[in-house]
Coordinates of C-alpha atoms and ligand atoms in Angstrom, one line a residue:
X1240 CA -45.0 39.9 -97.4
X1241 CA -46.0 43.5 -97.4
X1242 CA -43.7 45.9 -96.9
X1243 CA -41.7 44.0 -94.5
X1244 CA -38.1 42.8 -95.3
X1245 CA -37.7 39.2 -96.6
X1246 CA -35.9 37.1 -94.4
X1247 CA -33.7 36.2 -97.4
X1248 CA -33.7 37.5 -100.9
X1249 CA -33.4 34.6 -103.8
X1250 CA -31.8 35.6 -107.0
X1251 CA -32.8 33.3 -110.0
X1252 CA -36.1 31.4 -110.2
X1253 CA -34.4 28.5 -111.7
X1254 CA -34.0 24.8 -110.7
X1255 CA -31.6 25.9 -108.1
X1256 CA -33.2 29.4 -107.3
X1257 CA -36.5 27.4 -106.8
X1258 CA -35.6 24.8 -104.9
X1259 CA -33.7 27.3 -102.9
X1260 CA -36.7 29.2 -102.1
X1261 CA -38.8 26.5 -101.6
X1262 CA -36.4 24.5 -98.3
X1263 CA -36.6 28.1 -97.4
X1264 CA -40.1 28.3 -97.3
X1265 CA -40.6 24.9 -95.9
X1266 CA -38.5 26.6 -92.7
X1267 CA -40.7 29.3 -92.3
X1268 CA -38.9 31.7 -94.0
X1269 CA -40.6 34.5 -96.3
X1270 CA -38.2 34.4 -99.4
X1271 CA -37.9 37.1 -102.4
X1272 CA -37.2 35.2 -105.3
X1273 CA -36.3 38.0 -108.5
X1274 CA -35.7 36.7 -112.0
X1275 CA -34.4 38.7 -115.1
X1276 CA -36.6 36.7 -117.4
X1277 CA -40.5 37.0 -118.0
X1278 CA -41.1 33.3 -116.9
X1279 CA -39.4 31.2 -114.5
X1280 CA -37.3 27.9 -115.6
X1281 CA -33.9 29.2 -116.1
X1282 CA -32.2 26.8 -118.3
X1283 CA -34.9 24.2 -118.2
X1284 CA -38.0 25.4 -119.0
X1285 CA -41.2 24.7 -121.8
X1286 CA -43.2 26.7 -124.0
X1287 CA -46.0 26.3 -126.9
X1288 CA -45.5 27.3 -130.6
X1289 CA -47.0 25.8 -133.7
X1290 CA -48.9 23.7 -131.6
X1291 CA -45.8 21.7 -130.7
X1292 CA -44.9 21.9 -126.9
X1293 CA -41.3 22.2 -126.5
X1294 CA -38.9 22.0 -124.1
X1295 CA -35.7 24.5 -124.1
X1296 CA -34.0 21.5 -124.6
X1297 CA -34.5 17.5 -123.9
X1298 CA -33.6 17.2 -120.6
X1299 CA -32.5 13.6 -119.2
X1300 CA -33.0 12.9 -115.0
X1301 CA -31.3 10.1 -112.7
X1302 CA -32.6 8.2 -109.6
X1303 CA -29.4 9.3 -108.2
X1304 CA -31.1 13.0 -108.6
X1305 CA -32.6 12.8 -104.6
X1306 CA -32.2 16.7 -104.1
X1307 CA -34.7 16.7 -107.2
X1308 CA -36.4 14.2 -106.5
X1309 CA -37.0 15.4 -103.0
X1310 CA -37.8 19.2 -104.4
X1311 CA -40.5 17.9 -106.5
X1312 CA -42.4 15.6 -103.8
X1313 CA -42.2 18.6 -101.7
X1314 CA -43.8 21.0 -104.4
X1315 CA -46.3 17.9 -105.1
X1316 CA -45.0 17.1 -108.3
X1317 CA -43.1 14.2 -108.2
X1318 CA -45.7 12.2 -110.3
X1319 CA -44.7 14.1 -112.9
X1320 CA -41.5 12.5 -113.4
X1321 CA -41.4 9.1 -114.7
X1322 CA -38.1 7.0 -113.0
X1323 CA -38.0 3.9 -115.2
X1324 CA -37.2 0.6 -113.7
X1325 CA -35.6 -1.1 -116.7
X1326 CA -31.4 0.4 -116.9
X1327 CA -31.5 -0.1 -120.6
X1328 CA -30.0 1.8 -123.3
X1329 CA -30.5 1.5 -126.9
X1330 CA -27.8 2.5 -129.9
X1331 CA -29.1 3.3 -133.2
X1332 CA -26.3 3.9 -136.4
X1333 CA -26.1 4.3 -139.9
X1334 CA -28.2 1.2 -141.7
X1335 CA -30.3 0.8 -138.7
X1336 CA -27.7 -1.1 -137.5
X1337 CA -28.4 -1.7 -133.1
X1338 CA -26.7 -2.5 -129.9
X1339 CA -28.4 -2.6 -126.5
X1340 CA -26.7 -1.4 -123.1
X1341 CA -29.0 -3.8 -120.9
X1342 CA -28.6 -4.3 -117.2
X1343 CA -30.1 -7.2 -115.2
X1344 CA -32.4 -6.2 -112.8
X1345 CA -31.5 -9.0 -111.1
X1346 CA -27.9 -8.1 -109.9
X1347 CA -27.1 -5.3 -107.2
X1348 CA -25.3 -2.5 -108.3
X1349 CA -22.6 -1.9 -109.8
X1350 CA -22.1 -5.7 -111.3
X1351 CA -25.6 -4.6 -113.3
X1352 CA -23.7 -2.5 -115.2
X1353 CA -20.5 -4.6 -115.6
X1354 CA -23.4 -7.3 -117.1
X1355 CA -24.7 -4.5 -119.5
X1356 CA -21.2 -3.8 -120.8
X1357 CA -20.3 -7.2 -121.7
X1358 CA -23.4 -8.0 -123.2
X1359 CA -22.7 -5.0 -125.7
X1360 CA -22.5 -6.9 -129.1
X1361 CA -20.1 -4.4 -131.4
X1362 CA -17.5 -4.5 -128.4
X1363 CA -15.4 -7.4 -128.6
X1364 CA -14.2 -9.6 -125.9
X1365 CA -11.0 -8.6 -125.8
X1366 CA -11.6 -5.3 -125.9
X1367 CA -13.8 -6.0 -122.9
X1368 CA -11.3 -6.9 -120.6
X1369 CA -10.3 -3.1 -119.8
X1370 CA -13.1 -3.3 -117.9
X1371 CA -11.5 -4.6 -114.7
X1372 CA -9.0 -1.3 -115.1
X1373 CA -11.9 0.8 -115.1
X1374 CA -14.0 -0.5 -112.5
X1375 CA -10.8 -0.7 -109.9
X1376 CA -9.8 2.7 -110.9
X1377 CA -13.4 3.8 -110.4
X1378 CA -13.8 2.3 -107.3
X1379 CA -10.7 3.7 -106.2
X1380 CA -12.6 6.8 -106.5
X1381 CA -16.0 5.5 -104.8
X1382 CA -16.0 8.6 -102.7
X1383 CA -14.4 11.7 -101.5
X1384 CA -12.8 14.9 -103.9
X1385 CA -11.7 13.2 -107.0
X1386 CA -7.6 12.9 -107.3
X1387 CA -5.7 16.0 -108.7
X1388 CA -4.4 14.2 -111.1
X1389 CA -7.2 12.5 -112.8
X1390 CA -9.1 16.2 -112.0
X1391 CA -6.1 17.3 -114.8
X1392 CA -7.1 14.7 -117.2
X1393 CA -9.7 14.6 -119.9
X1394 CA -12.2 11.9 -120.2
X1395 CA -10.4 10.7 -123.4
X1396 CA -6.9 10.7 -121.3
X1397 CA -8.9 8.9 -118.5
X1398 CA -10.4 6.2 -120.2
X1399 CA -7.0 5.6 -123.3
X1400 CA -4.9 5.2 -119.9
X1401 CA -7.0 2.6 -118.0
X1402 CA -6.2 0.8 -122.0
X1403 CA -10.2 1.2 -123.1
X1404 CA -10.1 0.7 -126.7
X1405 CA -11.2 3.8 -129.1
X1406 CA -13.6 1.2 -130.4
X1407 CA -15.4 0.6 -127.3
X1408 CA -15.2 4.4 -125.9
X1409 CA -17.1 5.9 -129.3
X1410 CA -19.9 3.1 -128.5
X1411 CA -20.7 3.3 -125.0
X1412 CA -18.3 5.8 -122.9
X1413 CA -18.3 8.8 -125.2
X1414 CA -22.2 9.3 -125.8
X1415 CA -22.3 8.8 -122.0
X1416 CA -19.9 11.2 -121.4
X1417 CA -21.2 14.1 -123.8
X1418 CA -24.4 13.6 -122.3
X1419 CA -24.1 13.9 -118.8
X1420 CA -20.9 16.9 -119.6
X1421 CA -21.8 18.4 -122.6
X1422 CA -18.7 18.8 -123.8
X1423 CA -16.7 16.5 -125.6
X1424 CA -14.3 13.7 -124.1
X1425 CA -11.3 15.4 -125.9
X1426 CA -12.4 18.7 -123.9
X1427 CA -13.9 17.4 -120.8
X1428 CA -12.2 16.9 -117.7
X1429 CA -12.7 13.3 -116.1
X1430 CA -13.5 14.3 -112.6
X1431 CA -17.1 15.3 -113.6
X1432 CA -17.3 12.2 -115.5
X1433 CA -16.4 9.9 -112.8
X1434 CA -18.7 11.8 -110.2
X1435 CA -21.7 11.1 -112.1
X1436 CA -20.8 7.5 -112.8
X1437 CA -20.3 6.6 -109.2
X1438 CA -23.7 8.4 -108.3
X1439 CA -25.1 6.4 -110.1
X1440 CA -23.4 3.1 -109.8
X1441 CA -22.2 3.0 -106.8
X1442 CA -25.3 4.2 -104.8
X1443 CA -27.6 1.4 -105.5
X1444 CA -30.0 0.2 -108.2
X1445 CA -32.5 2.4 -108.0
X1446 CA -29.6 5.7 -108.8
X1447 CA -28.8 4.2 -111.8
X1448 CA -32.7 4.4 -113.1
X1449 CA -33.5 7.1 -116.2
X1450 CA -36.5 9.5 -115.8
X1451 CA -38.2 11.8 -117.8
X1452 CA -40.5 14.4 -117.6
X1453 CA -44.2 13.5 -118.7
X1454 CA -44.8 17.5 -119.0
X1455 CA -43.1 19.9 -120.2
X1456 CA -40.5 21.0 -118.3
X1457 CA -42.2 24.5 -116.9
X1458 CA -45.4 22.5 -115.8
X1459 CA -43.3 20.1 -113.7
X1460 CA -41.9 22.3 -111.2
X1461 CA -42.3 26.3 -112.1
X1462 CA -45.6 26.9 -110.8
X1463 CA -45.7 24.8 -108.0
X1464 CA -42.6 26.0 -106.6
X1465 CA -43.3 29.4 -106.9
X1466 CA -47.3 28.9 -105.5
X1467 CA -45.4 27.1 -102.7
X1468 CA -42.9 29.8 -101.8
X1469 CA -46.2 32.4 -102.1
X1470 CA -48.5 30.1 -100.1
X1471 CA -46.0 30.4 -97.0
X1472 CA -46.2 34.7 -97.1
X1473 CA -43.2 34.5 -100.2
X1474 CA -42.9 36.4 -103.1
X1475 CA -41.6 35.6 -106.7
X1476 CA -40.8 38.0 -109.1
X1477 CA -40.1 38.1 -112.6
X1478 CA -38.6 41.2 -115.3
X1479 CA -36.5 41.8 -112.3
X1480 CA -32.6 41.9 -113.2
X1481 CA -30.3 42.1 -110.6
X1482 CA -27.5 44.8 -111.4
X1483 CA -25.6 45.3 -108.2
X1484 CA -25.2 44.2 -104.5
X1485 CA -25.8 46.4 -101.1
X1486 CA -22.7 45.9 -99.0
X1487 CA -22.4 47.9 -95.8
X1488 CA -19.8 47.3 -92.9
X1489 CA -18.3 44.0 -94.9
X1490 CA -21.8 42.5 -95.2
X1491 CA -24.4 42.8 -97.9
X1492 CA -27.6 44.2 -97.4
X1493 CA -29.8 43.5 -100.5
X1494 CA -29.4 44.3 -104.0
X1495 CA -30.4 46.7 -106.4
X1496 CA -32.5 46.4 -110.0
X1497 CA -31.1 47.9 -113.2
X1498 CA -34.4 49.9 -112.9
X1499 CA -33.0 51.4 -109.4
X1500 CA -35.1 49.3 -107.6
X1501 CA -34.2 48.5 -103.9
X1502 CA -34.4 45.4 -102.5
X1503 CA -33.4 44.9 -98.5
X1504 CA -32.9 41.3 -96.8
X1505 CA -30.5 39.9 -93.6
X1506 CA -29.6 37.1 -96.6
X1507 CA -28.8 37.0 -100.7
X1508 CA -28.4 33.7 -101.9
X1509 CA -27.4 33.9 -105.7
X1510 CA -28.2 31.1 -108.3
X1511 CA -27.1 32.9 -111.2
X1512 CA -24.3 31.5 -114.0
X1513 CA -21.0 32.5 -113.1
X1514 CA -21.5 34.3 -116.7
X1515 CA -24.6 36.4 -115.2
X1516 CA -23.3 36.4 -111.7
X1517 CA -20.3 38.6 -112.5
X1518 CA -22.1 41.1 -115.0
X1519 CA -23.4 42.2 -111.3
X1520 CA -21.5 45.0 -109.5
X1521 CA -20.0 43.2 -106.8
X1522 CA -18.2 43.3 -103.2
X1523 CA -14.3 42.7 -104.1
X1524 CA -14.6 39.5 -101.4
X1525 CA -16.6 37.9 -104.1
X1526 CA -14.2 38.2 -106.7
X1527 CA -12.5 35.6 -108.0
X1528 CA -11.2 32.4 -110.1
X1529 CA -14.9 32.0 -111.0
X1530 CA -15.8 34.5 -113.1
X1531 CA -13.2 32.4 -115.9
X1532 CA -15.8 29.4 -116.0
X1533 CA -17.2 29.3 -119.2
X1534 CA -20.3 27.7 -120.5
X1535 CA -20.7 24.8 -123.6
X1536 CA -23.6 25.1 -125.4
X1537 CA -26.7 22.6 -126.4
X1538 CA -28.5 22.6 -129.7
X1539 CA -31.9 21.0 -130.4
X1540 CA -34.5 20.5 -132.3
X1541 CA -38.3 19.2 -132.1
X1542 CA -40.1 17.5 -134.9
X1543 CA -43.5 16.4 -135.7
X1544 CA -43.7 13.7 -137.5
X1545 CA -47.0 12.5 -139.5
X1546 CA -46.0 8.4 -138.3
X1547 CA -44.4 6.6 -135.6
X1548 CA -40.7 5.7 -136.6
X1549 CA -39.2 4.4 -133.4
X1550 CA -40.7 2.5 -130.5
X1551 CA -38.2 2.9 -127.8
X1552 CA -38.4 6.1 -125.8
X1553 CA -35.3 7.4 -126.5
X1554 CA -32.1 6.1 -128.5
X1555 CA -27.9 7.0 -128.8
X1556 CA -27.2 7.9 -131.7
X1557 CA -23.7 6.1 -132.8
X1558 CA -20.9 8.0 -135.3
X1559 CA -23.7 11.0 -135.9
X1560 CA -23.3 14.8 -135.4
X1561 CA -26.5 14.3 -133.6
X1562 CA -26.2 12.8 -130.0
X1563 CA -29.6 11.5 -129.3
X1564 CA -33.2 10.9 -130.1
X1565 CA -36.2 10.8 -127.5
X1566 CA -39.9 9.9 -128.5
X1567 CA -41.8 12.6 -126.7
X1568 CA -45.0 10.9 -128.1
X1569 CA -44.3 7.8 -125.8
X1570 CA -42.4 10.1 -122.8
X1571 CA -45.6 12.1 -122.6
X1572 CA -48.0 9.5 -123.2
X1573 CA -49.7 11.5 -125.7
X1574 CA -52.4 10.2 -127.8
X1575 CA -51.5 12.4 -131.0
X1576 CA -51.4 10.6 -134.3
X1577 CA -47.7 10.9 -135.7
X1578 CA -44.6 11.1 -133.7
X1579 CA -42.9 14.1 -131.9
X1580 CA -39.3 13.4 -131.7
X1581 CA -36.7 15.9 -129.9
X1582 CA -33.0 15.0 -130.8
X1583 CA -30.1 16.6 -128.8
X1584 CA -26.5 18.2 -130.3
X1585 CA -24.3 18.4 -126.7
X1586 CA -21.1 20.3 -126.6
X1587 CA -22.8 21.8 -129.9
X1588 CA -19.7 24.5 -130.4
X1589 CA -19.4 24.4 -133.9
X1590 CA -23.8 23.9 -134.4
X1591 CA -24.5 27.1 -132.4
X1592 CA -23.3 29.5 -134.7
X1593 CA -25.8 27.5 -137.6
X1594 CA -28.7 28.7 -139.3
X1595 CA -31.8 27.0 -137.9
X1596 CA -32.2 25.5 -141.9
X1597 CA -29.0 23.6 -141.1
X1598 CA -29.3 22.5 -138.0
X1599 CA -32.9 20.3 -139.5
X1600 CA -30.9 19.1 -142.4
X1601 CA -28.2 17.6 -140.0
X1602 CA -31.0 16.0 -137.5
X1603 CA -33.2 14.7 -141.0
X1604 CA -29.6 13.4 -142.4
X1605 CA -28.9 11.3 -139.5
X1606 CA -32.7 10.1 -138.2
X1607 CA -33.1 8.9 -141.6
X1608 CA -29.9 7.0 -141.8
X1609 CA -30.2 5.3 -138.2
X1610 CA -33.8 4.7 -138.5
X1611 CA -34.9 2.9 -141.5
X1612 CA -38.8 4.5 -141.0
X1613 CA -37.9 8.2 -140.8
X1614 CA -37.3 8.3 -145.4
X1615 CA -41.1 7.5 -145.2
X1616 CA -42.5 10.1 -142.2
X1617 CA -42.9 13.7 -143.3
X1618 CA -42.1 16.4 -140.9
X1619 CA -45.3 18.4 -140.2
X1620 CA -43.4 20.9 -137.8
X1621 CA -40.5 21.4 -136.1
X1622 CA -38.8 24.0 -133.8
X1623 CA -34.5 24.4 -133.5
X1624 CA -33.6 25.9 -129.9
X1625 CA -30.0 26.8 -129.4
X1626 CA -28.7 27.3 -126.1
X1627 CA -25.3 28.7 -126.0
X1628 CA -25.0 29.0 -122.0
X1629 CA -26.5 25.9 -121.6
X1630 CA -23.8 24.4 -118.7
X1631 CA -20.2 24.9 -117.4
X1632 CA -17.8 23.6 -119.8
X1633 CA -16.0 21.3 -117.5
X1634 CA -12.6 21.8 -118.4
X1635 CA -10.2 20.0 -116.5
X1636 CA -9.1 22.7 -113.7
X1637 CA -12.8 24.2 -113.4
X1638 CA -13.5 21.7 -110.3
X1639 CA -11.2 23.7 -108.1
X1640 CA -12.7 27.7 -109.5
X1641 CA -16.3 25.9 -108.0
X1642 CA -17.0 27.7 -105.2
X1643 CA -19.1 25.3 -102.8
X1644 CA -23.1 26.4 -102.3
X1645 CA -23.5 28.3 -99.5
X1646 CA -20.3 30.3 -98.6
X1647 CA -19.5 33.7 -100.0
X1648 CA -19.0 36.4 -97.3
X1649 CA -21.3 37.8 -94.6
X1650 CA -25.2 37.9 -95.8
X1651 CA -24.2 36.1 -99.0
X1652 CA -24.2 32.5 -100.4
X1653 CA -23.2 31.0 -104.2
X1654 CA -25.8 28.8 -105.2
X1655 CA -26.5 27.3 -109.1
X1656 CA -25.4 24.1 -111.0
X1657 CA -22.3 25.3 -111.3
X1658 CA -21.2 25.4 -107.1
X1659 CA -19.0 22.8 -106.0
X1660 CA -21.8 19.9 -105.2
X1661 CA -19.9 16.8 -106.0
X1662 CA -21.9 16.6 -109.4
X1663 CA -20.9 18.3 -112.7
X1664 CA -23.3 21.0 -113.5
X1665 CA -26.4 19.6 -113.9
X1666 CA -30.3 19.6 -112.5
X1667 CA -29.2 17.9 -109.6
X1668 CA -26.4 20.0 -108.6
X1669 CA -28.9 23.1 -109.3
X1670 CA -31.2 21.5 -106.7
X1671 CA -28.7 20.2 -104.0
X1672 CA -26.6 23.8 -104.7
X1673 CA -30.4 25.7 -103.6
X1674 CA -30.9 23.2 -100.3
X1675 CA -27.3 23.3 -99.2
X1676 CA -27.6 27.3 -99.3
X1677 CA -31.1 27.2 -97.8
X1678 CA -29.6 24.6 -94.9
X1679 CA -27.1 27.0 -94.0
X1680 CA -28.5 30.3 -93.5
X1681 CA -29.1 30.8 -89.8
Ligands
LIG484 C1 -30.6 22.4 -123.7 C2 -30.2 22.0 -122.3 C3 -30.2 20.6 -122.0 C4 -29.8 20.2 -120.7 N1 -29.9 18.8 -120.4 C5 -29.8 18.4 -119.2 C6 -30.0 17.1 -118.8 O1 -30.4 16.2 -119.6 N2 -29.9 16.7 -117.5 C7 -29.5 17.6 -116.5 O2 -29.4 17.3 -115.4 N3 -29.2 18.9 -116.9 C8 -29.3 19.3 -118.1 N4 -29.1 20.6 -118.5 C9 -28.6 21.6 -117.4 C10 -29.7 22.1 -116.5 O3 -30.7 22.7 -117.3 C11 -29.1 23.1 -115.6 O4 -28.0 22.5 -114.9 C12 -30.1 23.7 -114.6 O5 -31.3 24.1 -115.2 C13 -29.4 25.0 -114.0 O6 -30.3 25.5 -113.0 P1 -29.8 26.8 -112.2 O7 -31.0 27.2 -111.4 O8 -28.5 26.5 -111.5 O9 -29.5 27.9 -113.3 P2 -30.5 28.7 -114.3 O10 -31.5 27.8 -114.7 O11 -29.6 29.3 -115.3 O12 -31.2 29.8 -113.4 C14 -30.6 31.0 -113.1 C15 -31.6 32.1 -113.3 O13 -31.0 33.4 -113.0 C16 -31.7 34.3 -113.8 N5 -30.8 35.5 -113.9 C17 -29.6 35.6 -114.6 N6 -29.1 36.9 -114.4 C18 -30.0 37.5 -113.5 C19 -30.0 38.8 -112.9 N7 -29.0 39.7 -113.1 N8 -31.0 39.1 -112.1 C20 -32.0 38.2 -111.9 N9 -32.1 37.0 -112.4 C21 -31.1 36.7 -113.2 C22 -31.9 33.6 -115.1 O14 -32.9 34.2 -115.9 C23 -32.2 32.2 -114.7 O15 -33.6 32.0 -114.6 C24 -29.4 21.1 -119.7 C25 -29.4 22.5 -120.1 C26 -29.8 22.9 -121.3 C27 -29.8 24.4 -121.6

């Protein structure tokens, strides 16, 4: 790039940041991406320690994720994400006790998952026939901003007034819900809920597919992005934390380091957290309802096991504090001996603030009473990561303080998971948020 002027100046090297930069790139443009951190990855990123390779925190992707999915074929990655064709889900609880969310491959979308439900064996019949509130009420919804008035409700509201019984929403609705909000369906509002179930069933079979990483989560897109971004005359740089915009005649101009480095550009898109984002000294047009979104946090925890103790590649975990279970053995295709597990506390409020000690002892208390192997497996190492700013708490009310990707005020665009997509705050939010931004700079 030299020493000429970007065309547009990226802040965050992120999910959203990244794939920002990269539709950027692919226009021709010659992008400055600038991160606070040493190594890119934001929230989602992998690193090595005790031989174990660990990821910030298990992180579960959708075939409904096509901004993703579209990033990572761009970068050349895409291999690296495995989208499984079976839309099965396995519940493990106390005794080893199982139930299996299976949908037929052989019916379209959404009846596949209408099949699933009703095949779930600890949900009775009766109970069963709520479904025909919830799928009018859903498809009532199939498109468009999501009603004020369910936007006001909480998931737990939501679901108790279409008459779903408590029974059936602690087996299947409420590990669904924590998972894809992380918060909990006392807390969380439905409207993210119900935008993520009618991506992905309500968009075909193929959205309602699970994938996983086969890498860690730096080596599937980190590199590449930012090798993409320098390949077309970009620049990505890390240790450099935004502190303050340049705004001249009602527009902004660049931005300035917290070492008093200057930065010019015609464009700033941001991707940072709202949290970050307003830390920044900032043009009073930018100011606003924002800066009150909050974040829930994510606890997790990585084990290495010295024997297999489950075969499936990743499990619910019923009437536990801990959420779920994934094989990364089997997910990575490794060849170790042993098991690596990586279990997942969402909407983890009251885990955050817990000694490291404590958090194992909860995950070992509830592996070994869902499955029946773990009392026999010792654990040969194991790593605790706790992410306090892990996403937007989605309160209900937060929908409207979104602002949507790509306005803000002359020379400047919001971009992040936590923009106004039509998804809650989540991987693909991050990556639509970055190409919506990148589509509408001139
Ligand atoms: C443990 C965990 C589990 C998760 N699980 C899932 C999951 O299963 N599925 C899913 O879809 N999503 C999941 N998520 C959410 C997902 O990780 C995020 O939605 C996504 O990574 C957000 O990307 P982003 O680019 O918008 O933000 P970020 O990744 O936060 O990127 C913002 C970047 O800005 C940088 N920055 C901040 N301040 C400054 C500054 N002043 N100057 C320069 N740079 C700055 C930060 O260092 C960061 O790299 C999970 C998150 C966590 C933490």
């Amino acid at each position: 790039m030299g020493s000429d002027k970007p065309d547009a100046i990226v802040l965050g090297g992120g999910f959203a940041g990244l794939s920002c930069a990269v539709a950027l790139a692919e226009k021709g443009k010659k992008v400055l991406v600038l991160d606070k951190k040493p190594h890119l990855g934001g929230r989602a990123y992998s690193f090595s320690e005790n031989g174990l390779e660990i990821d910030n925190g298990q992180h579960l992707f959708m075939g409904c994720y096509f901004a993703t999915r579209r990033f990572l074929k761009t970068i050349g990655t895409d291999h690296k994400l495995d989208i499984y064709r079976d839309v099965a889900v396995d519940y493990a609880e106390s005794g080893g006790k199982r139930d299996r969310l299976s949908c037929p491959s052989w019916l379209p979308a959404p009846l596949h998952l209408a099949a699933g439900l009703l095949g779930l064996k600890g949900v009775s019949l009766r109970e069963k026939v709520a479904l025909v509130a919830f799928d009018l009420a859903l498809k009532s919804m199939k498109s468009g901003p999501i009603p004020d008035a369910v936007e006001k409700m909480t998931v737990r509201q939501w679901l108790t007034s279409l008459g779903i019984s408590p029974n059936f929403q602690t087996r299947f609705f409420d590990p669904a819900a924590i998972g894809i909000l992380n918060d909990k369906p006392e807390v969380a509002s439905a409207a993210g809920f119900i935008q993520a179930l009618r991506a992905m069933f309500f968009a075909g079979r193929e959205s309602s597919r699970f994938a996983l990483a086969k890498t860690g989560l730096s080596e599937l897109y980190t590199d590449a992005a930012r090798d993409y971004v320098e390949a077309r005359g970009g620049r990505v740089i890390s240790n450099a934390k935004a502190a303050s915009l340049i705004e001249e005649g009602g527009r902004v101009r660049g931005i300035v380091t917290d070492m008093d480095s200057r930065f010019e550009s015609g464009h700033v898109v941001s991707t940072l957290p709202p949290w970050d984002l307003k830390k920044l000294r900032l043009p009073a047009a930018l100011r606003g309802s924002w800066e009150t979104l909050a974040p829930a946090p994510i606890v997790g925890a990585t084990l290495k096991l010295d024997r297999p103790v489950m075969s499936e590649r990743f499990l619910g975990m019923l009437n536990t504090e801990t959420h779920w279970v994934f094989n990364k053995t089997l997910i990575h295709g490794s060849q170790e001996g042993g098991q690596t597990l990586a279990v997942v506390i969402s909407g983890a409020h009251r885990h955050v603030g817990l000694p490291p000690e404590k958090i194992l002892q909860i995950a070992v208390k509830d592996l070994t009473s869902c499955l029946p192997e773990f009392s026999k497996a010792k654990v040969l190492a194991s790593k605790v990561v706790k992410e306090p700013f892990a996403t937007l708490s989605p309160a209900p009310g937060s929908e409207a303080k979104r602002p949507e990707p790509g306005t803000g005020m002359p020379g400047f665009s919001f971009a992040g998971d936590w923009t106004r997509t039509g998804f809650p705050a989540t991987i693909e939010s991050a990556c639509l948020s970055g190409q919506i931004a990148a589509d509408r700079l001139p």
